[in-house]
CSV table of C-alpha atoms in Angstrom, one decimal:
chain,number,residue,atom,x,y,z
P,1451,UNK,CA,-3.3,16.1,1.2
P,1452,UNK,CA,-2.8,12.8,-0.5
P,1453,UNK,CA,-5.0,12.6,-3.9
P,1454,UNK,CA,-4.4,8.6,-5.1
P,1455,UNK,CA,-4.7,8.1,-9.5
P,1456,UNK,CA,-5.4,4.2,-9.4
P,1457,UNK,CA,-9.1,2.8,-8.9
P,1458,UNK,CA,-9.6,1.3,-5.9
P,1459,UNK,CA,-6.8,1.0,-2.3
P,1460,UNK,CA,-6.1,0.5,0.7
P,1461,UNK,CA,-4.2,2.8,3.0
P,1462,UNK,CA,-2.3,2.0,5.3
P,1463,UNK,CA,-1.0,5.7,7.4
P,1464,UNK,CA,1.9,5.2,9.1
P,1465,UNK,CA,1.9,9.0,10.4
P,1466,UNK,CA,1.9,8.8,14.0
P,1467,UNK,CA,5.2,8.5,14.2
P,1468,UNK,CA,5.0,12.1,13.5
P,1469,UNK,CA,5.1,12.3,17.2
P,1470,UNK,CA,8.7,11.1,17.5
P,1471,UNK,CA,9.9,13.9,15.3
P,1472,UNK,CA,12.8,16.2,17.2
P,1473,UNK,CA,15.4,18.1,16.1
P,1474,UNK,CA,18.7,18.0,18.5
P,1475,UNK,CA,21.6,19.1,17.9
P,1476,UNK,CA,23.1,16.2,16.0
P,1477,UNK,CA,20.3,16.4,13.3
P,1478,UNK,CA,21.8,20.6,12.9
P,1479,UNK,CA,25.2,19.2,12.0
P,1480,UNK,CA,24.0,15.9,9.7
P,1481,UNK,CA,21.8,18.6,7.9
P,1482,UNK,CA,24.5,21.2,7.9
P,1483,UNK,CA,27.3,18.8,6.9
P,1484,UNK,CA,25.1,17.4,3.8
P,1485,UNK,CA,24.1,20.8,2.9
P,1486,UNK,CA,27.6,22.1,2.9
P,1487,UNK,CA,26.4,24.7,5.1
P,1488,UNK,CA,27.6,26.3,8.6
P,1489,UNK,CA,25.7,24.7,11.5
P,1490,UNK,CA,24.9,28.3,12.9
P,1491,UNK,CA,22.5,28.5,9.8
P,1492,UNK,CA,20.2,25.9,10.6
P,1493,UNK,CA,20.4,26.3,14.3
P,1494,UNK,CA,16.7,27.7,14.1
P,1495,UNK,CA,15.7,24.1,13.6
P,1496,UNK,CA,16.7,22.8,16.8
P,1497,UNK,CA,14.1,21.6,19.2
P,1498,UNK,CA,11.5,21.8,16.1
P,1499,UNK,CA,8.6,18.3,16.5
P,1500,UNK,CA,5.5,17.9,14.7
P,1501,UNK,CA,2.9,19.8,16.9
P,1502,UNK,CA,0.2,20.0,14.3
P,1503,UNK,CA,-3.1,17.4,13.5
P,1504,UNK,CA,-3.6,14.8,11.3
P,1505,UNK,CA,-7.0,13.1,10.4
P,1506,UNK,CA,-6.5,9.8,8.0
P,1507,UNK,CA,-9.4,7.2,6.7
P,1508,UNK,CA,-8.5,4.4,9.0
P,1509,UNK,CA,-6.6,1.1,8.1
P,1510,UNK,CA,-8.3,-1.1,6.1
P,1511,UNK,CA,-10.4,1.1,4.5
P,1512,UNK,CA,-10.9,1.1,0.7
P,1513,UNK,CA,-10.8,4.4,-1.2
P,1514,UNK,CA,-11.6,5.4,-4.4
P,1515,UNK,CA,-9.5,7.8,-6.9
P,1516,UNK,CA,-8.7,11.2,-6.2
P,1517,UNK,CA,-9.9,10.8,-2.7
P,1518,UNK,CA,-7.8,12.4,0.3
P,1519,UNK,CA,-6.1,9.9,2.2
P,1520,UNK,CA,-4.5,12.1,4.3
P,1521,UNK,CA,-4.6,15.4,6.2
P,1522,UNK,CA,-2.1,16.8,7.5
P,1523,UNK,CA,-2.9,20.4,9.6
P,1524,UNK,CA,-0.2,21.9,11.6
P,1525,UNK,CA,-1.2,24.3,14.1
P,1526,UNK,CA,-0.3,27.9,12.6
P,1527,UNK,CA,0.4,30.3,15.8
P,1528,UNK,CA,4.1,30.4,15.0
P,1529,UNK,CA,6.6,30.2,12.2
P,1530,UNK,CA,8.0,26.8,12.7
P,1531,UNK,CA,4.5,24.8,11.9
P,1532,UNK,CA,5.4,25.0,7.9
P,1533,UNK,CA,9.1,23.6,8.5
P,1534,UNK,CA,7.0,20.8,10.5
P,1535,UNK,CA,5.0,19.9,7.3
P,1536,UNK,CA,7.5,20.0,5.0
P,1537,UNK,CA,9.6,17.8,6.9
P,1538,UNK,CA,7.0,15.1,6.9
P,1539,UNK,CA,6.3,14.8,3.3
P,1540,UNK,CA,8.8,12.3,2.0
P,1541,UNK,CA,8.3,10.0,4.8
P,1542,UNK,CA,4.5,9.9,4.8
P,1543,UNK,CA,4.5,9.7,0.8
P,1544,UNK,CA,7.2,6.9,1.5
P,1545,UNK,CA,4.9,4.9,3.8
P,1546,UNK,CA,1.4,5.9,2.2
P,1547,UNK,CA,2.4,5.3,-1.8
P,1548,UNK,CA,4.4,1.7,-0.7
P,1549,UNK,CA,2.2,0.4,1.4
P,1550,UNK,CA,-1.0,1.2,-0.6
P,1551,UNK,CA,0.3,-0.1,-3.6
P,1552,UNK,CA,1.1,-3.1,-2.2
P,1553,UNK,CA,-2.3,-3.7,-0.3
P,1554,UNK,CA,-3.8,-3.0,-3.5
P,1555,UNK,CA,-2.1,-6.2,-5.3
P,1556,UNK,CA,-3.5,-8.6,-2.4
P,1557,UNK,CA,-6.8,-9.6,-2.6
P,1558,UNK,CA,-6.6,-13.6,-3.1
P,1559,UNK,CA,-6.1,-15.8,-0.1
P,1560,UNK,CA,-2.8,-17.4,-0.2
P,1561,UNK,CA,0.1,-17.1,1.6
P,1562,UNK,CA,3.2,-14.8,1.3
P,1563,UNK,CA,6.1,-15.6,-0.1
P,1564,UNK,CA,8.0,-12.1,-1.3
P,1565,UNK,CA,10.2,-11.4,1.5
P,1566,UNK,CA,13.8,-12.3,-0.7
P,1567,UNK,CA,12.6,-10.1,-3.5
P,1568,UNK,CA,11.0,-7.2,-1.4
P,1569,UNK,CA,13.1,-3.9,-1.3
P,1570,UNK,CA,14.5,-4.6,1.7
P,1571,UNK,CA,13.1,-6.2,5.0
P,1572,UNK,CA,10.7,-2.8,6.4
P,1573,UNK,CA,9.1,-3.5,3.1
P,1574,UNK,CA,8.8,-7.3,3.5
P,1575,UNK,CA,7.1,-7.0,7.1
P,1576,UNK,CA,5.1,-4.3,5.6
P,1577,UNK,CA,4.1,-6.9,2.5
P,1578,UNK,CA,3.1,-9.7,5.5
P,1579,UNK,CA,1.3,-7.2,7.5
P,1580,UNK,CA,-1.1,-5.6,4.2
P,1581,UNK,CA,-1.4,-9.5,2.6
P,1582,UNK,CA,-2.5,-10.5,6.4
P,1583,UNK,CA,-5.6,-7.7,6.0
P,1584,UNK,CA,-6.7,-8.1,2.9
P,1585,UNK,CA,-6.6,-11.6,2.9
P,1586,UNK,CA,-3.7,-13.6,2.9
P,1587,UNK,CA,-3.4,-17.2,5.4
P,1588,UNK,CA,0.5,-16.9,6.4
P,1589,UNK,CA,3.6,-15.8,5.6
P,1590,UNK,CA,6.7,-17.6,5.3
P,1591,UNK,CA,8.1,-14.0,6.8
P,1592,UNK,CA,8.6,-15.9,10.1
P,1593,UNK,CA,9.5,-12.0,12.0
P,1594,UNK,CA,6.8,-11.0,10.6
P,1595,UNK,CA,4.4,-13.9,11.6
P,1596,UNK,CA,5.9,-13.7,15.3
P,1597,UNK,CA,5.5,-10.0,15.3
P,1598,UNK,CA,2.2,-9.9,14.0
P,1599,UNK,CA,0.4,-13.5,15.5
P,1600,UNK,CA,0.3,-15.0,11.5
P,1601,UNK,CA,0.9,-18.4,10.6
P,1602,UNK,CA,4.4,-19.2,9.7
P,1603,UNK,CA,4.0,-21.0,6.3
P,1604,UNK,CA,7.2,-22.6,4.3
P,1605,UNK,CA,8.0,-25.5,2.7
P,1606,UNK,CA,11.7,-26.8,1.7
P,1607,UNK,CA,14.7,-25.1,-0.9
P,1608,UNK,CA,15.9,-26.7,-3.9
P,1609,UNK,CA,19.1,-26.7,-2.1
P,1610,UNK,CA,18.1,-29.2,0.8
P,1611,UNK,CA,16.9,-31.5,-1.6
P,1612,UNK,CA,20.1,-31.3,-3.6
P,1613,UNK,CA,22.6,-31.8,-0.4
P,1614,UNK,CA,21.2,-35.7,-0.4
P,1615,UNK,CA,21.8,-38.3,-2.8
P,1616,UNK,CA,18.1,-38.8,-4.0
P,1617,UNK,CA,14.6,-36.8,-2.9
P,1618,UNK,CA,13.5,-40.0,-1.1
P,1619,UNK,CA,16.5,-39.5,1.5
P,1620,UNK,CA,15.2,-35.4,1.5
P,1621,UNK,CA,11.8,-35.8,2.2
P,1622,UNK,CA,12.8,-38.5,4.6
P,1623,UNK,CA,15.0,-36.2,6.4
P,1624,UNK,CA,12.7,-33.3,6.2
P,1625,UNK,CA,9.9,-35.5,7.7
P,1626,UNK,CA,11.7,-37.1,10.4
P,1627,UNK,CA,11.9,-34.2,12.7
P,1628,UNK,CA,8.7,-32.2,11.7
P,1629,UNK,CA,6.0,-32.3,14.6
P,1630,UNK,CA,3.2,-31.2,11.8
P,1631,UNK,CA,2.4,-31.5,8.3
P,1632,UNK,CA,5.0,-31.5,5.8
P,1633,UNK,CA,4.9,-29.8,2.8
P,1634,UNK,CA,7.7,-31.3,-0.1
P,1635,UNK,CA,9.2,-29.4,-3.0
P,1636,UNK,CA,9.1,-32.0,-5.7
P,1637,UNK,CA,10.1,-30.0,-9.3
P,1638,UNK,CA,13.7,-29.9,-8.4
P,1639,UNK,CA,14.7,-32.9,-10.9
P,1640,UNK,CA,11.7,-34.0,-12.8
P,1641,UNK,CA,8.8,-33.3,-11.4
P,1642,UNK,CA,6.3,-36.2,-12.1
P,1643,UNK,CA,8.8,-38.4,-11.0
P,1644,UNK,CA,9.1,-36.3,-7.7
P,1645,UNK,CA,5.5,-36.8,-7.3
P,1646,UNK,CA,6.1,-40.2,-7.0
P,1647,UNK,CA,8.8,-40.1,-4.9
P,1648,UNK,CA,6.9,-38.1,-2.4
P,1649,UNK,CA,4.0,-40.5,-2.8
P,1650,UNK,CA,5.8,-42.6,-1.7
P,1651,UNK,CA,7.2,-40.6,1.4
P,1652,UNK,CA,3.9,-40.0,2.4
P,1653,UNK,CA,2.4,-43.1,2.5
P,1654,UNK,CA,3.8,-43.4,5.8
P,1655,UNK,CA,0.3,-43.7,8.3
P,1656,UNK,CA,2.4,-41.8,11.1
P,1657,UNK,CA,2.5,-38.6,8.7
P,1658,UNK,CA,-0.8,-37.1,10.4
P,1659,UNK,CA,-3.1,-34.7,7.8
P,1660,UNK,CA,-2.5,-31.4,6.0
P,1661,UNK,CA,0.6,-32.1,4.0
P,1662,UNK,CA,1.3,-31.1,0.4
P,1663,UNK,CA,3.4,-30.8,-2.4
P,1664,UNK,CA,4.8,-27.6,-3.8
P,1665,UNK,CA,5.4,-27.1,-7.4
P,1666,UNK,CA,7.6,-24.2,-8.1
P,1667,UNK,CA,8.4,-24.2,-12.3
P,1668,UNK,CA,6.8,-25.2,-15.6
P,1669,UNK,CA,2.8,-24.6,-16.4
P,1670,UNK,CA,1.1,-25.0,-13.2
P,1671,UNK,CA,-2.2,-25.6,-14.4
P,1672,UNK,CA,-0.8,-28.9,-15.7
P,1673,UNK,CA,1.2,-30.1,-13.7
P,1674,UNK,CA,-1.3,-29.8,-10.6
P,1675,UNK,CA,-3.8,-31.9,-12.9
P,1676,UNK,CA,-1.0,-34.1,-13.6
P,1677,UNK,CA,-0.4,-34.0,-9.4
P,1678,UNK,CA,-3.5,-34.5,-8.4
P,1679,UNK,CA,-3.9,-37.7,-10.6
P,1680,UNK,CA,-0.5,-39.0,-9.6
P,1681,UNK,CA,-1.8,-38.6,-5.9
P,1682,UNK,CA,-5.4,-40.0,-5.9
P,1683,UNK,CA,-3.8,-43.0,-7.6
P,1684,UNK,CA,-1.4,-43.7,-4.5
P,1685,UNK,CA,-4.6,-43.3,-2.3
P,1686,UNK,CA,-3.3,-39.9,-0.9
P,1687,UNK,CA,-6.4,-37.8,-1.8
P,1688,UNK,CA,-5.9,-35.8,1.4
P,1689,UNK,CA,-2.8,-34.2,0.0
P,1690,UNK,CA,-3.1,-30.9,-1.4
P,1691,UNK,CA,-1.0,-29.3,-4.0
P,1692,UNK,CA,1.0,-25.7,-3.3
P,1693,UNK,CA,1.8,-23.9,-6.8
P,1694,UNK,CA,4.6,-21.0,-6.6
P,1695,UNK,CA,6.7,-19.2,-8.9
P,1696,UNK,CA,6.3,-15.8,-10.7
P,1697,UNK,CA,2.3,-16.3,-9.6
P,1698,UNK,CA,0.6,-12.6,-9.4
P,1699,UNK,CA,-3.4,-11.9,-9.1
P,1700,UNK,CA,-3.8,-12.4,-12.9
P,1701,UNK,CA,-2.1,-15.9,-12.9
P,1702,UNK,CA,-4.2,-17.2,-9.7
P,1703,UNK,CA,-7.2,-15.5,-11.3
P,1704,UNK,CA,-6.6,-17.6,-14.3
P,1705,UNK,CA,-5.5,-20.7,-12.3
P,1706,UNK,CA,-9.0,-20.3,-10.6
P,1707,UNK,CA,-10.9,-19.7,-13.0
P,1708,UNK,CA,-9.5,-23.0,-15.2
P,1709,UNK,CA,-10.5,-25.1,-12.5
P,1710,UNK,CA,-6.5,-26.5,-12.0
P,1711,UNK,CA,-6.9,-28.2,-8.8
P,1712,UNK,CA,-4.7,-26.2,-6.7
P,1713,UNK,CA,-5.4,-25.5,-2.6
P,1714,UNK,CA,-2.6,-23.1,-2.0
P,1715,UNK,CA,-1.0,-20.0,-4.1
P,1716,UNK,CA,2.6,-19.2,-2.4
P,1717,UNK,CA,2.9,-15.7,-4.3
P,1718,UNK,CA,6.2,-14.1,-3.7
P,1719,UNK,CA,7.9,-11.8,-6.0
P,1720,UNK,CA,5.6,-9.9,-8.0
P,1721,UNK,CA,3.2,-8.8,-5.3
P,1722,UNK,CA,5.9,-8.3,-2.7
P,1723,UNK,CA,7.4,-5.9,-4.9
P,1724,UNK,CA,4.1,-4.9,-7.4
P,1725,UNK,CA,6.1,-6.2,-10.6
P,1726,UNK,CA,2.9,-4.4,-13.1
P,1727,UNK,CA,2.6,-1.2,-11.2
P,1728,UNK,CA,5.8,-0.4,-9.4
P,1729,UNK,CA,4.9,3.1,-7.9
P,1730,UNK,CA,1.4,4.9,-7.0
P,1731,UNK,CA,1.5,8.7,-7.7
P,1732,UNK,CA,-0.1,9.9,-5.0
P,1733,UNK,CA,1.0,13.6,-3.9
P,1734,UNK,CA,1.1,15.9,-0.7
P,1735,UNK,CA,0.7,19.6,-1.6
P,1736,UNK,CA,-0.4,22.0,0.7
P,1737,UNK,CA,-4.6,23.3,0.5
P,1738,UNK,CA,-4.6,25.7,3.3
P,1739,UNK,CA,-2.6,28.2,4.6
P,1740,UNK,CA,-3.3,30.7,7.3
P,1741,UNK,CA,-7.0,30.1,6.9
P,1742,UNK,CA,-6.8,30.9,2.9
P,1743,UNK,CA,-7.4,27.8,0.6
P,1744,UNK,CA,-5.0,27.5,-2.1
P,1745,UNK,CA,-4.5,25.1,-4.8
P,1746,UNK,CA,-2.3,23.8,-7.5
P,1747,UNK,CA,-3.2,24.8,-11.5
P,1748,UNK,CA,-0.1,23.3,-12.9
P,1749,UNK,CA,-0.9,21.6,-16.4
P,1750,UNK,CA,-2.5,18.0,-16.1
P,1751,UNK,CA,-1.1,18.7,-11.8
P,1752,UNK,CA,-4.1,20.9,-10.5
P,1753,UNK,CA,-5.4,20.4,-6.8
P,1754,UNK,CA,-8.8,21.3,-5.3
P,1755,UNK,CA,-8.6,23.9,-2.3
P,1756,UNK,CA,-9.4,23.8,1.2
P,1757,UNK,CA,-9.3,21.4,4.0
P,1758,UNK,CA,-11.6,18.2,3.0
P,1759,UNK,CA,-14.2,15.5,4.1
P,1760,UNK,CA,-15.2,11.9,1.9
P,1761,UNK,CA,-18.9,10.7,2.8
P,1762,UNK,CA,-19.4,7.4,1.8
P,1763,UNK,CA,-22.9,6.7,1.3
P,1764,UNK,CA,-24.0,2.8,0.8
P,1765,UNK,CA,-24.9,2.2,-2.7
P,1766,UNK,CA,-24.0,5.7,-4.2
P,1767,UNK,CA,-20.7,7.3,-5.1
P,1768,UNK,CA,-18.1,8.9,-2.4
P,1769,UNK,CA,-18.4,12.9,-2.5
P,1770,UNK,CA,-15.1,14.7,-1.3
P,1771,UNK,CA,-16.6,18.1,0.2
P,1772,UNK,CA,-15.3,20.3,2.7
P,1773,UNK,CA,-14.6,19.4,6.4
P,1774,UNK,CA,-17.3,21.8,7.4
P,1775,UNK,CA,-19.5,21.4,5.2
P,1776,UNK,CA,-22.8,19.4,6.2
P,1777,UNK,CA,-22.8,15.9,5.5
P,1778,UNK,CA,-24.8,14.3,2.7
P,1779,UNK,CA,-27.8,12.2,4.0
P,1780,UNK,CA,-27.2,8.4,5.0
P,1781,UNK,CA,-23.5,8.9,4.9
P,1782,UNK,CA,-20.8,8.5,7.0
P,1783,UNK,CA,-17.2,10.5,7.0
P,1784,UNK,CA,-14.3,8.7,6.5
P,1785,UNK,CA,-11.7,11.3,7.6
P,1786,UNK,CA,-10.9,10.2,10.9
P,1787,UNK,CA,-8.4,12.6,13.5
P,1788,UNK,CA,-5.5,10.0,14.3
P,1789,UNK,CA,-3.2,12.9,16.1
P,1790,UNK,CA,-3.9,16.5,17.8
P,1791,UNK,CA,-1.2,19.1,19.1
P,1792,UNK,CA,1.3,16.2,17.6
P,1793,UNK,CA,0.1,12.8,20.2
P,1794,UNK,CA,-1.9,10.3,19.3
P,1795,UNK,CA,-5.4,10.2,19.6
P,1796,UNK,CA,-5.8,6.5,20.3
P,1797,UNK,CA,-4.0,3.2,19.8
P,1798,UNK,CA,-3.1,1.9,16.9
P,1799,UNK,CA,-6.3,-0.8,15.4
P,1800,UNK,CA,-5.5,-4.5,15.5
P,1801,UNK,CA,-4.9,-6.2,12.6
P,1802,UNK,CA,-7.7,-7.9,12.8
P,1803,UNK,CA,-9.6,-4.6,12.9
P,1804,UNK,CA,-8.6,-3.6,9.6
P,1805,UNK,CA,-9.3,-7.0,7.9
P,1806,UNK,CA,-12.8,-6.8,9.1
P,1807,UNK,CA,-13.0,-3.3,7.5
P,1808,UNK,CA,-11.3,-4.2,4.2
P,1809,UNK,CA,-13.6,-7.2,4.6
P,1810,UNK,CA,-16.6,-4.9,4.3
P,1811,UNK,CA,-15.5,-2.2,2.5
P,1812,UNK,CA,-15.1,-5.1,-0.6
P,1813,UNK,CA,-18.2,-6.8,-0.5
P,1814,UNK,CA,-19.6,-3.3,-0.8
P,1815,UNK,CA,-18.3,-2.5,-3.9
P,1816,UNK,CA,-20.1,-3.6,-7.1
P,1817,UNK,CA,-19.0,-6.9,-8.8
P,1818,UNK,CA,-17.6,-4.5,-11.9
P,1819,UNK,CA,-15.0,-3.4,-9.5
P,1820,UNK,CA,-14.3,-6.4,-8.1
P,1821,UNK,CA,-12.9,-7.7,-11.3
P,1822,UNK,CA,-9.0,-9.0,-11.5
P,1823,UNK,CA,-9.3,-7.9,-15.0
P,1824,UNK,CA,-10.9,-4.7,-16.8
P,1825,UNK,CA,-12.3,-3.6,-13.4
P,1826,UNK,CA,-15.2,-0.6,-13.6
P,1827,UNK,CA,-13.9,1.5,-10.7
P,1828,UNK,CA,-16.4,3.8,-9.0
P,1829,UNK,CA,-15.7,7.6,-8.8
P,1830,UNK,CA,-16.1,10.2,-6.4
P,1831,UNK,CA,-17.7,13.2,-6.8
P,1832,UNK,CA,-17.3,17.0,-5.4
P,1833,UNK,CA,-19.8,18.6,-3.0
P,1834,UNK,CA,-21.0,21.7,-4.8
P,1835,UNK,CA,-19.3,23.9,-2.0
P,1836,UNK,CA,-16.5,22.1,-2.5
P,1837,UNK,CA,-16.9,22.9,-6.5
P,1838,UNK,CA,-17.8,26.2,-5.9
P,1839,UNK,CA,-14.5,27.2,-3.7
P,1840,UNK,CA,-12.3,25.7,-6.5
P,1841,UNK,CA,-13.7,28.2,-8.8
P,1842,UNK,CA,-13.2,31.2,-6.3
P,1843,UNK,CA,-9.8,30.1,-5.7
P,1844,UNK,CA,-9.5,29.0,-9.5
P,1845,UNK,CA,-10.4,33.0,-10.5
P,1846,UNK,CA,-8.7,34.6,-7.6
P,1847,UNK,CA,-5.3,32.8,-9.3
P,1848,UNK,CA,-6.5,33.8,-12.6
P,1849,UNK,CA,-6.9,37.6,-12.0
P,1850,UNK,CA,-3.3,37.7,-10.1
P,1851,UNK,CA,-1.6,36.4,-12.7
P,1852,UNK,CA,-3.6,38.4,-15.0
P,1853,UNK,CA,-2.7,41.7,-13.1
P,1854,UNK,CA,0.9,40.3,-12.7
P,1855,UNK,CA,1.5,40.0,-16.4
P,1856,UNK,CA,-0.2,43.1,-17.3
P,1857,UNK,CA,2.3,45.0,-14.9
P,1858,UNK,CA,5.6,43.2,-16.1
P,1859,UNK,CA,4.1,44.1,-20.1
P,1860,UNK,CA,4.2,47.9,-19.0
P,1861,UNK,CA,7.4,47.5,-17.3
P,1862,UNK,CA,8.9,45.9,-20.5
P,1863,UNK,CA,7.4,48.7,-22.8
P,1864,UNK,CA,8.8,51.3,-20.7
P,1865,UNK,CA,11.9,49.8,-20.4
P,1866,UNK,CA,11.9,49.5,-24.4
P,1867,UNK,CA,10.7,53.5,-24.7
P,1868,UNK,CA,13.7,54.3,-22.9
P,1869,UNK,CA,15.9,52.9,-24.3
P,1870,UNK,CA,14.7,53.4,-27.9
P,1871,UNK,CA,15.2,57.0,-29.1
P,1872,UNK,CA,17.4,59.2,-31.9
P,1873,UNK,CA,20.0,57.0,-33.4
């Protein structure tokens, strides 16, 4: 059961390739070899795949704190079921905490940028795919855009403009061959006089609409005013301006909110790899075993028991209550069963899909918890069946460990009695 600290995500549940998971023979010895370990004593894990259940709130889908993302139920007729679980954890915490985290940073639309400072290229497609739902216009991630059906978006590198003489020659040479709009880096050398240059450049009545020009360095609210001036003076009002560099949600927020005439953020970087919140503590730790709810009371760690249910209800806060419980009135369960007996339920929702329901799920929120900055997130609360089993399991714990170290005290003070006695 995933239980997620920060206000408001996304999640993105990768799980079903649960359904891959085997065990042959050359898993035994990798696992035996790094475990220094015979092969013979992890033999009883050959053939072992995920045969369990798994119900997840669908793609797209925001969620509040401390609300299950995830359930994972293995089927419990055999010994091998728990293995199964454990197994999964690190890889659906890996794909659930990254991938939330990430969808949680994009909410402007602008394009992506991040993929040479993502960890690695899974996590740059990944940073295309989430920006692409919750709002993003392109990538320059061009897999990615192939893969996925976005709009490829780039402009030129310092370096291309450096390998000619001058920037006229550049944008020359980068225009000559584009079919569409072109889109010219012009901060390489000085950047007002690139504005010129490009002016200049684009001029040309063959160029055909949508071009820009991309400033990358120095304060980009005024340089775009700067831009914008330079450009409506050479009669190229047409041409928009494409700010990058170190740009996050609170630098387009305040970009915005200024006023700077800017048409397109090219964020890279700090959303690809969540520079202000670089990991989500979200957990997986088990609520149910053999039909008895358990639950976690480590300090500041404790999890509520039992298998569980969110019902959203418009207007009103989430509740988290039991999966059997009856659902509250005008609400709807978000818990949705994505595998059973270890397949697939059902394809896989189109991206498009999920943007809708991210689409939704936002505009439903209130304008507090909208906010870039000092947002107001709602909060769940619990059912009172799901309260009231926390407390049964909460007491049941409570008088174990009671009884438990009332039995090691009497053990101690016999010990002590016998071995205290005439000097």
């Amino acid at each position: 059961m995933g239980y997620i600290s920060p206000p408001v995500l996304r999640l993105v549940p990768r799980c079903c390739v649960l359904s891959g998971l085997r065990v042959g023979p050359e898993d035994v010895s990798a696992f035996a070899a790094a475990l220094h370990r015979p092969p013979r004593d992890l033999e009883s894990l050959l053939g072992l795949r995920f045969t369990g259940s798994v119900r997840a709130v669908p793609e797209g889908r925001i969620v509040l704190a401390g609300e299950p993302l995830l359930e994972v139920t293995p089927l419990l007729e055999v010994t091998a079921p728990l293995p199964q679980a454990q197994l999964a954890e690190t890889y659906v915490l890996n794909q659930v905490n990254h991938q939330t985290l990430i969808a949680s940073k994009a909410e402007h639309p602008v394009v992506d940028f991040s993929l040479r400072r993502t960890h690695g290229p899974q996590a740059g497609f990944q940073a295309a795919r989430l920006g692409a739902m919750t709002g993003f216009a392109g990538t320059s991630n061009v897999a990615a855009a192939t893969a996925l059906g976005l709009p490829a978006v780039g402009t030129m590198a310092h370096s291309y403009v450096e390998a000619f003489e001058g920037e006229e020659e550049a944008f020359h040479a980068f225009a000559r061959p584009h079919p569409g709009p072109v889109t010219f880096l012009v901060d390489t050398y000085d950047t007002e006089e690139g504005v010129r240059v490009a002016a200049r450049v684009l001029r040309d009545p063959d160029r055909g609409p949508g071009c820009a020009v991309r400033l990358d360095s120095g304060d980009p609210g005024a340089l775009a005013v700067r831009t914008r001036s330079l450009l409506d003076e050479a009669g190229l009002a047409d041409v928009r301006i494409t700010v990058s560099g170190g740009l996050d949600e609170y630098a387009v927020d305040d970009l915005v909110r200024s006023g700077a005439p800017v048409d397109v953020y090219a964020v890279g970087t700090r959303v690809g790899v969540s520079a202000d919140a670089p990991y989500l503590d979200s957990v997986y730790k088990m609520v149910e075993y053999e039909g008895r709810p358990v639950m976690k009371l480590s300090s500041a760690k404790v999890t509520a028991p039992g298998r569980k249910q969110v019902f959203r209800r418009p207007g009103d806060a989430d509740v988290i209550g039991l999966a059997d419980e009856p659902p509250p009135r005008n609400s709807e369960p978000l818990l949705e069963t994505v595998m059973r007996h270890g397949q697939r339920t059902g394809s896989r929702p189109a991206l498009r899909e999920c943007r809708e329901r991210f689409t939704a799920d936002l505009a439903a929120l209130p304008s507090a918890a909208r906010r870039i900055r000092a947002p107001v997130p709602p909060r769940a609360t619990v059912s009172e069946q799901l309260g009231t089993l926390t407390e049964r399991v909460r007491r049941r714990i409570a008088e174990r460990t009671d009884s438990s170290a009332a039995r090691r005290a009497v053990s101690t003070r016999r010990a002590a009695s016998r071995t205290s006695g005439p000097g």
